CSV table of N, CA, C and O in Angstrom, one decimal:
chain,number,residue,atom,x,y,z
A,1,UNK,N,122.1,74.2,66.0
A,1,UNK,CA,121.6,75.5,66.0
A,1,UNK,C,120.1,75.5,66.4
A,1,UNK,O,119.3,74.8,65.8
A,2,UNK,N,119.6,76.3,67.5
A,2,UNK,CA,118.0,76.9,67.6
A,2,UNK,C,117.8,77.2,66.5
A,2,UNK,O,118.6,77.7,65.8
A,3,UNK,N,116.3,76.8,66.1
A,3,UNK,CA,115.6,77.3,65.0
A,3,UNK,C,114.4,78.7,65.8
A,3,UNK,O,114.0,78.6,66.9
A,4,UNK,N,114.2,79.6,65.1
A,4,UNK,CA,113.6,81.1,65.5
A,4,UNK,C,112.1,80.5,66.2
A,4,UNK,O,111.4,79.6,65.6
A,5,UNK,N,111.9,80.9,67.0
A,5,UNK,CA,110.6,80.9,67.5
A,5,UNK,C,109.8,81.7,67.2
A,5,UNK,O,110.1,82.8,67.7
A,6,UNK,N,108.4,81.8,66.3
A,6,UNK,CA,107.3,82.3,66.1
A,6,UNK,C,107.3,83.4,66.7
A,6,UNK,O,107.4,84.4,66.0
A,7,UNK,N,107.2,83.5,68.0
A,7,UNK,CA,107.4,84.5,69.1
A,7,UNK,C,108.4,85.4,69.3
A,7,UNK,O,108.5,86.3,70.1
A,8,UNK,N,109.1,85.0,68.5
A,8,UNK,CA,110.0,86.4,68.1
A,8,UNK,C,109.9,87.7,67.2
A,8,UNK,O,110.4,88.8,67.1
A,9,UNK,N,108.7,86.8,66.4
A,9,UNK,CA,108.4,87.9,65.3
A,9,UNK,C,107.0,88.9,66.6
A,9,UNK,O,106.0,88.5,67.2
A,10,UNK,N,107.6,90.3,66.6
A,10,UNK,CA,106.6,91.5,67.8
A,10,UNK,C,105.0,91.2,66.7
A,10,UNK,O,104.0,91.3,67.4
A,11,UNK,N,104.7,90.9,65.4
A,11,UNK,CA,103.4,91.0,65.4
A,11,UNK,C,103.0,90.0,66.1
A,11,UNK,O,102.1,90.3,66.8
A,12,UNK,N,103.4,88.8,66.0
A,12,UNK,CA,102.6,87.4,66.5
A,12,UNK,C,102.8,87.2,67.7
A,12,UNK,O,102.1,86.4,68.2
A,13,UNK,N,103.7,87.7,68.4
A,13,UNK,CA,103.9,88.0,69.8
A,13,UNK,C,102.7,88.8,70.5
A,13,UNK,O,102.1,88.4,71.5
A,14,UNK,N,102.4,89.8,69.8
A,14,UNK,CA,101.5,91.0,70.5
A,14,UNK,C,100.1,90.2,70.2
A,14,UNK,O,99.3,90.0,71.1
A,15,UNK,N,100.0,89.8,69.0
A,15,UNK,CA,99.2,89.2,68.7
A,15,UNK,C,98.9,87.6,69.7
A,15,UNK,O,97.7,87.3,69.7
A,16,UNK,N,99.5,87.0,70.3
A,16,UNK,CA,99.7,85.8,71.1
A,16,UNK,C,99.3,86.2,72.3
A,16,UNK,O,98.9,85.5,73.1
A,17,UNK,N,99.5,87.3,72.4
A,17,UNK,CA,99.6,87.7,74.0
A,17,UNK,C,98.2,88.2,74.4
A,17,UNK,O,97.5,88.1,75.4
A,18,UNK,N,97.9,89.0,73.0
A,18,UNK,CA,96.6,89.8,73.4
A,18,UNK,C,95.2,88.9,73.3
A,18,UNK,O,94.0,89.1,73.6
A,19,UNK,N,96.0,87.7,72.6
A,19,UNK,CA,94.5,86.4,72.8
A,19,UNK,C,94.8,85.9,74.2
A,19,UNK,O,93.9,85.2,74.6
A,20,UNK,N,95.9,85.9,75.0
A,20,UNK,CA,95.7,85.0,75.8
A,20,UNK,C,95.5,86.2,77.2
A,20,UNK,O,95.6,85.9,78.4
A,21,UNK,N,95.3,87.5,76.9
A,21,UNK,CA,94.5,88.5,77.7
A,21,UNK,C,93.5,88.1,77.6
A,21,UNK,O,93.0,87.6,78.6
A,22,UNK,N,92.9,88.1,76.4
A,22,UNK,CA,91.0,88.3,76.3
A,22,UNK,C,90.9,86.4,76.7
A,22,UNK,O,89.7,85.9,76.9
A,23,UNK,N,91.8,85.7,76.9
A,23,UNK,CA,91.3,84.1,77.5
A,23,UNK,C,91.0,84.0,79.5
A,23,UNK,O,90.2,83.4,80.3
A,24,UNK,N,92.4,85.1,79.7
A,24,UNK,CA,92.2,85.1,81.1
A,24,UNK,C,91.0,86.3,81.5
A,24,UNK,O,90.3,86.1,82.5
A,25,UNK,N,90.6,87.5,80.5
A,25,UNK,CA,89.6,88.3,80.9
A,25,UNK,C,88.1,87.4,81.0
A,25,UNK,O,87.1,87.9,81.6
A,26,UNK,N,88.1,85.9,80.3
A,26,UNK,CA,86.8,85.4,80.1
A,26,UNK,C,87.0,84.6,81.3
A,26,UNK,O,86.0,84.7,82.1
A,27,UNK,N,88.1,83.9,81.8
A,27,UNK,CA,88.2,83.6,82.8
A,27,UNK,C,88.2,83.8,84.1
A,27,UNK,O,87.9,83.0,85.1
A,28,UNK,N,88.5,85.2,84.0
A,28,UNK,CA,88.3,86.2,85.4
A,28,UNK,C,86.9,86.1,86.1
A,28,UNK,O,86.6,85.7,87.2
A,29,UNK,N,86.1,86.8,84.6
A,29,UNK,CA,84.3,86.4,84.8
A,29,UNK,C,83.8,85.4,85.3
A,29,UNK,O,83.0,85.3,86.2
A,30,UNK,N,84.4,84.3,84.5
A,30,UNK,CA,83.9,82.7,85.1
A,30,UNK,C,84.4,82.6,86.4
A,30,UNK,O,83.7,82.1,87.3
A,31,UNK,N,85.5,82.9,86.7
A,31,UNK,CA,85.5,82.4,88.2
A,31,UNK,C,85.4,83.7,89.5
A,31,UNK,O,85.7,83.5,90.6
A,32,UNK,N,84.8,84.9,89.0
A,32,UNK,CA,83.8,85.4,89.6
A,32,UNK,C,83.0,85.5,89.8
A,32,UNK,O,82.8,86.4,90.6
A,33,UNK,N,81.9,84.7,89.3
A,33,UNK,CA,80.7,84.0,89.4
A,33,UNK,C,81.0,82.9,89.4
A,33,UNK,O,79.8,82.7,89.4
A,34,UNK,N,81.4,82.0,89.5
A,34,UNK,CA,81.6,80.6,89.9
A,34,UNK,C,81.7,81.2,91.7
A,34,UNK,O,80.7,81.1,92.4
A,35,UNK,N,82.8,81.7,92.1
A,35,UNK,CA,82.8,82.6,93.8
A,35,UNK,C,81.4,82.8,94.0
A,35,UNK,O,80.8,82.0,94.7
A,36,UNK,N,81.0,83.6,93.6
A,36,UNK,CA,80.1,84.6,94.1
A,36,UNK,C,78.3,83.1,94.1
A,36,UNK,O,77.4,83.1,94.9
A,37,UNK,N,78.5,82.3,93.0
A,37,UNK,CA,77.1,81.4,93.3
A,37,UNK,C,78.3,80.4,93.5
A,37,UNK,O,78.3,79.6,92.6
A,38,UNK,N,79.4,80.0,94.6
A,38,UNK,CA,79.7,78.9,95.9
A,38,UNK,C,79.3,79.6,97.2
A,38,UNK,O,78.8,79.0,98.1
A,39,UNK,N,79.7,81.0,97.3
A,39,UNK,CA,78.9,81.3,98.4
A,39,UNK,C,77.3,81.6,98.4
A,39,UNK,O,76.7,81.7,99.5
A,40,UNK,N,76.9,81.6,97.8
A,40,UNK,CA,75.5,81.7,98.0
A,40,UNK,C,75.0,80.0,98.1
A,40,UNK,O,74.0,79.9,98.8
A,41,UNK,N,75.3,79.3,97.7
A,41,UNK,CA,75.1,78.3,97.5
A,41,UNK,C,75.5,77.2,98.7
A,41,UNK,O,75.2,76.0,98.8
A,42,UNK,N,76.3,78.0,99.6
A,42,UNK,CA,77.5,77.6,100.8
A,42,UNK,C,76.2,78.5,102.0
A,42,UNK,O,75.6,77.8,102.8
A,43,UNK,N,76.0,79.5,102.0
A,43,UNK,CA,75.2,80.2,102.8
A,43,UNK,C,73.9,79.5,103.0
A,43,UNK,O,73.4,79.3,104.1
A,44,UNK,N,73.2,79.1,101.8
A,44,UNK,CA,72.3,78.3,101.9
A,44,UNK,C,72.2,77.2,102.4
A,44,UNK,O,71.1,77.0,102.9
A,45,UNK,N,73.0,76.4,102.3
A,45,UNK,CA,73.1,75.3,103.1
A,45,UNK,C,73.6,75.0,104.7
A,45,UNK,O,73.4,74.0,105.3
A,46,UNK,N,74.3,76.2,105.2
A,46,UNK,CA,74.7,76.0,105.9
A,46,UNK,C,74.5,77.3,106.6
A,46,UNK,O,74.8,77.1,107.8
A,47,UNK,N,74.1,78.4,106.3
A,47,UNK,CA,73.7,79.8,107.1
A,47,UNK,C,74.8,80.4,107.2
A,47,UNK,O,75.6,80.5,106.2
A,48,UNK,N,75.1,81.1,108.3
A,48,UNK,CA,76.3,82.0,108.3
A,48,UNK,C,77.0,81.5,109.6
A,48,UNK,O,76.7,81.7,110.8
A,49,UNK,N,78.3,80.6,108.4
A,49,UNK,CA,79.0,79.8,109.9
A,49,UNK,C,79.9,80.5,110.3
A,49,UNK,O,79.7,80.7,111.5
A,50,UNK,N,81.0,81.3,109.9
A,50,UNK,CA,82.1,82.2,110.2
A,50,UNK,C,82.5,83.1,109.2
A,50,UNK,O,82.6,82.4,108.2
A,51,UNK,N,82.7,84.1,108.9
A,51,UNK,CA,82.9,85.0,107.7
A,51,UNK,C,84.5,84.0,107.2
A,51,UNK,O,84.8,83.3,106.2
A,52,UNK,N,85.2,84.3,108.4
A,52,UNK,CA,86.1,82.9,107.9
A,52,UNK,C,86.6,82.2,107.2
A,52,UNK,O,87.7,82.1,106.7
A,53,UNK,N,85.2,81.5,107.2
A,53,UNK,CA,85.2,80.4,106.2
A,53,UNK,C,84.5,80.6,105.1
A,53,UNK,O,84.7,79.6,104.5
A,54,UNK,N,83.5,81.7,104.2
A,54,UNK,CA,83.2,82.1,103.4
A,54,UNK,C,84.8,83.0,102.6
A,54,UNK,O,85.3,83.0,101.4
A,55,UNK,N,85.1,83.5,103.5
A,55,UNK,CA,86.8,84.1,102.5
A,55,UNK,C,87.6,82.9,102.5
A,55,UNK,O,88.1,82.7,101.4
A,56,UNK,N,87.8,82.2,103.1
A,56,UNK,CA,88.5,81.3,103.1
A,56,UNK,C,88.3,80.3,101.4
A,56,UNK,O,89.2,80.0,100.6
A,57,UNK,N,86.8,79.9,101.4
A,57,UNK,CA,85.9,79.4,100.2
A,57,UNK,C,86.7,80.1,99.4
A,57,UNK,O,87.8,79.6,98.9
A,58,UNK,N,86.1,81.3,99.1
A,58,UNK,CA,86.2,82.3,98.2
A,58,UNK,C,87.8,82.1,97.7
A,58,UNK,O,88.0,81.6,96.6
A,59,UNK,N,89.1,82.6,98.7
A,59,UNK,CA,90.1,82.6,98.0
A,59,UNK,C,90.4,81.4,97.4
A,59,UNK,O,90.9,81.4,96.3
A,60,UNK,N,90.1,79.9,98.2
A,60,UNK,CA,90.9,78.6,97.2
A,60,UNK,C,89.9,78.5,96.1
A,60,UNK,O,90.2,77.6,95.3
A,61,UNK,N,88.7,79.2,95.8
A,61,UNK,CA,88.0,78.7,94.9
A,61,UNK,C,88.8,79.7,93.7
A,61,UNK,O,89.2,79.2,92.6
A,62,UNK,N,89.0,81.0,94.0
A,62,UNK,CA,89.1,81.6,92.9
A,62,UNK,C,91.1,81.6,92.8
A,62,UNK,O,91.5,82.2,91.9
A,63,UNK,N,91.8,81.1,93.5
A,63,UNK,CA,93.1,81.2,93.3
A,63,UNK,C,92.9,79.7,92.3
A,63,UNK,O,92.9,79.6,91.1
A,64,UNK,N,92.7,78.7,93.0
A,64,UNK,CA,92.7,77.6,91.8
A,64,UNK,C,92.4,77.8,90.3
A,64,UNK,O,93.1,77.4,89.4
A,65,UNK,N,91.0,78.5,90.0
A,65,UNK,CA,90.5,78.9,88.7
A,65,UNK,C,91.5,79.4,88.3
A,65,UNK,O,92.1,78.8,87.4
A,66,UNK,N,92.1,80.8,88.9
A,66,UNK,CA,92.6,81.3,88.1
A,66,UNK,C,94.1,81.0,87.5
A,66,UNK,O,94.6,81.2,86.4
A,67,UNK,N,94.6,80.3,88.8
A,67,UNK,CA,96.5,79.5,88.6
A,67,UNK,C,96.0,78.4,87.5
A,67,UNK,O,96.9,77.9,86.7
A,68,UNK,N,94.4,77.9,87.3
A,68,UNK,CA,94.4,76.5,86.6
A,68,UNK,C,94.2,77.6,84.4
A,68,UNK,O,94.4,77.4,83.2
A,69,UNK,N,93.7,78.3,85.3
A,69,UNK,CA,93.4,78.9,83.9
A,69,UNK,C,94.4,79.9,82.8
A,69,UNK,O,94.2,80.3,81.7
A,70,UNK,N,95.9,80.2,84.1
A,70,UNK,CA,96.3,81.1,83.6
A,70,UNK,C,97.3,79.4,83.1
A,70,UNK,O,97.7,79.5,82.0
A,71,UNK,N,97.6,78.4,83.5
A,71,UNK,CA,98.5,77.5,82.7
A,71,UNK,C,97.7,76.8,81.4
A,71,UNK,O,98.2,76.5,80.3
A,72,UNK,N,96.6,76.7,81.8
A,72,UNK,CA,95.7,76.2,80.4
A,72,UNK,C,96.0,77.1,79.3
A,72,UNK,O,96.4,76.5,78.3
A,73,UNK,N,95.9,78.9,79.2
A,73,UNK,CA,96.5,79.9,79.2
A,73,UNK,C,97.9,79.4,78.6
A,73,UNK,O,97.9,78.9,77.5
A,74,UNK,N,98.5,79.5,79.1
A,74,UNK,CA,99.8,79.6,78.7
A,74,UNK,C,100.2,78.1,77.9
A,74,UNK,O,101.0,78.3,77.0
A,75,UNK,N,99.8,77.0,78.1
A,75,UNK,CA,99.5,75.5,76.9
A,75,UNK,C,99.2,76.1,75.8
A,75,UNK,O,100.0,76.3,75.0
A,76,UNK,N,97.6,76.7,75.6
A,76,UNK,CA,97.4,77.4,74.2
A,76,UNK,C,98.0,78.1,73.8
A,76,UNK,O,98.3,77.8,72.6
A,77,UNK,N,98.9,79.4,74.4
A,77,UNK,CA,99.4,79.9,73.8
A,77,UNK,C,101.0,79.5,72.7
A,77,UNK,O,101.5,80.2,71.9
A,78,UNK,N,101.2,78.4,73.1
A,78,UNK,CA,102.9,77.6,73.3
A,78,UNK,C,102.5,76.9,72.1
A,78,UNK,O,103.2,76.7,71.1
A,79,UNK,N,101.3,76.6,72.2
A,79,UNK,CA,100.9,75.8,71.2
A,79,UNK,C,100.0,76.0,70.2
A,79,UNK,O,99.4,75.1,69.6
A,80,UNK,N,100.0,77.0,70.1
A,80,UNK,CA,99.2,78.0,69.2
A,80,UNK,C,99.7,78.6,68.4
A,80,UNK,O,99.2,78.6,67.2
A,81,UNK,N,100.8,79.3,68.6
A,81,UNK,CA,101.8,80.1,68.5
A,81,UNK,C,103.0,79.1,67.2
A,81,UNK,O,103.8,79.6,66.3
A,82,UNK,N,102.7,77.7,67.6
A,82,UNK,CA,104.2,76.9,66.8
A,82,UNK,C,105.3,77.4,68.0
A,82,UNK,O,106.5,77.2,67.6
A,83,UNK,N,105.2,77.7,68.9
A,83,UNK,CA,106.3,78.0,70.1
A,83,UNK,C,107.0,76.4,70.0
A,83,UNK,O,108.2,76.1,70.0
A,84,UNK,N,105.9,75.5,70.1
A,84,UNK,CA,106.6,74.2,70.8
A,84,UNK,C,107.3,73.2,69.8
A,84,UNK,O,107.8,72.1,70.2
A,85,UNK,N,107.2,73.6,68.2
A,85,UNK,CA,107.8,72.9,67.4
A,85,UNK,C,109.2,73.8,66.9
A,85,UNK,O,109.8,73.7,65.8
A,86,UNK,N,109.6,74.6,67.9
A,86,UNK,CA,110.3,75.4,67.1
A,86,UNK,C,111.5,75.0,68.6
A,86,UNK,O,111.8,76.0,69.3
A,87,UNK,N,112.0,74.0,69.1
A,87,UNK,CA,112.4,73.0,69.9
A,87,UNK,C,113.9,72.4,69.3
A,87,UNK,O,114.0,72.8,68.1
A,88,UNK,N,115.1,71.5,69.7
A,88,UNK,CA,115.9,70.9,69.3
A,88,UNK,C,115.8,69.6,70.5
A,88,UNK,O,116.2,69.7,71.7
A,89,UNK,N,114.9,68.2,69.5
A,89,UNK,CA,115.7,67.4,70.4
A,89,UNK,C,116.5,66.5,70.0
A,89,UNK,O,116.6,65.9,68.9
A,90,UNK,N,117.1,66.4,71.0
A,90,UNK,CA,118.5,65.7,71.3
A,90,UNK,C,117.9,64.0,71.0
A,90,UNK,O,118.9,63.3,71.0
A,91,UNK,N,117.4,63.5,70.9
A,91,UNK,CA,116.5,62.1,70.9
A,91,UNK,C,115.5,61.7,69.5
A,91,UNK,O,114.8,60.7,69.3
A,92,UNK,N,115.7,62.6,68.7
A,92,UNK,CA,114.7,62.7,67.6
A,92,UNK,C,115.6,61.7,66.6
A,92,UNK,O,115.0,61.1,65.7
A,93,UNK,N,116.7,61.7,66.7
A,93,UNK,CA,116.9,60.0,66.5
A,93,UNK,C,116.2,58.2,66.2
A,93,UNK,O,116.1,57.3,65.4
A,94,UNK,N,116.1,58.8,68.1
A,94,UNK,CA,116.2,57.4,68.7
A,94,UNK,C,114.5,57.0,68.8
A,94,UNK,O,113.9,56.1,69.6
A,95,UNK,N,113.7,58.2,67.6
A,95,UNK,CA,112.5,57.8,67.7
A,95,UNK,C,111.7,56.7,67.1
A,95,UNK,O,110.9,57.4,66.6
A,96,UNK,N,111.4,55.5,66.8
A,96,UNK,CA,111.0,54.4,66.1
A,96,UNK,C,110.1,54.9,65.3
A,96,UNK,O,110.1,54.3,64.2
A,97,UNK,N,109.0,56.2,65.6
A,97,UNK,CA,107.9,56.6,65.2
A,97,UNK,C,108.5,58.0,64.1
A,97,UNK,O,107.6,58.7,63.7
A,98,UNK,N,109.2,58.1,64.0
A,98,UNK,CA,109.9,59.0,62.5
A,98,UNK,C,110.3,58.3,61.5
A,98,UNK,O,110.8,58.9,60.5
């Protein structure tokens, strides 16, 4: 039998969710300004080479932050939560270290 996941109970759910809002809202920031001083930082060294390649900058800098931040994101939350001890394995046996 599954054992209940933490996350089933709606307070610690709403509660789980609404920390890992206010983690990606801090992260939004950070990698809005992380954007915003690579282009200036990109313009300075290099002037104004093609708009281009300033959006170009811009999107892989801020899609990586935010895909890297929304799974970092989603680790805390799994693991925060007791999400990831609430598991059946099939091998918990065949562990030497139990």
């Amino acid at each position: 039998m599954i054992p209940p996941s933490p996350l089933d109970d709606p307070q610690k759910a709403a509660h789980a969710w609404a920390r890992y809002l206010r983690i990606m809202r801090w992260m939004m920031t950070v990698t809005v300004g992380l954007v915003i001083g690579s282009i200036i930082l990109l313009y300075r060294s290099n002037g104004m080479v093609s708009i281009h390649f300033y959006i170009a900058t811009a999107l892989g800098i801020g899609f990586t932050m935010l895909l890297a931040s929304a799974l970092m994101g989603l680790a805390f939350l799994s693991s925060g939560t007791g999400h990831d001890e609430s598991i059946v394995d099939p091998l918990e046996e065949d562990n030497p270290y139990k």
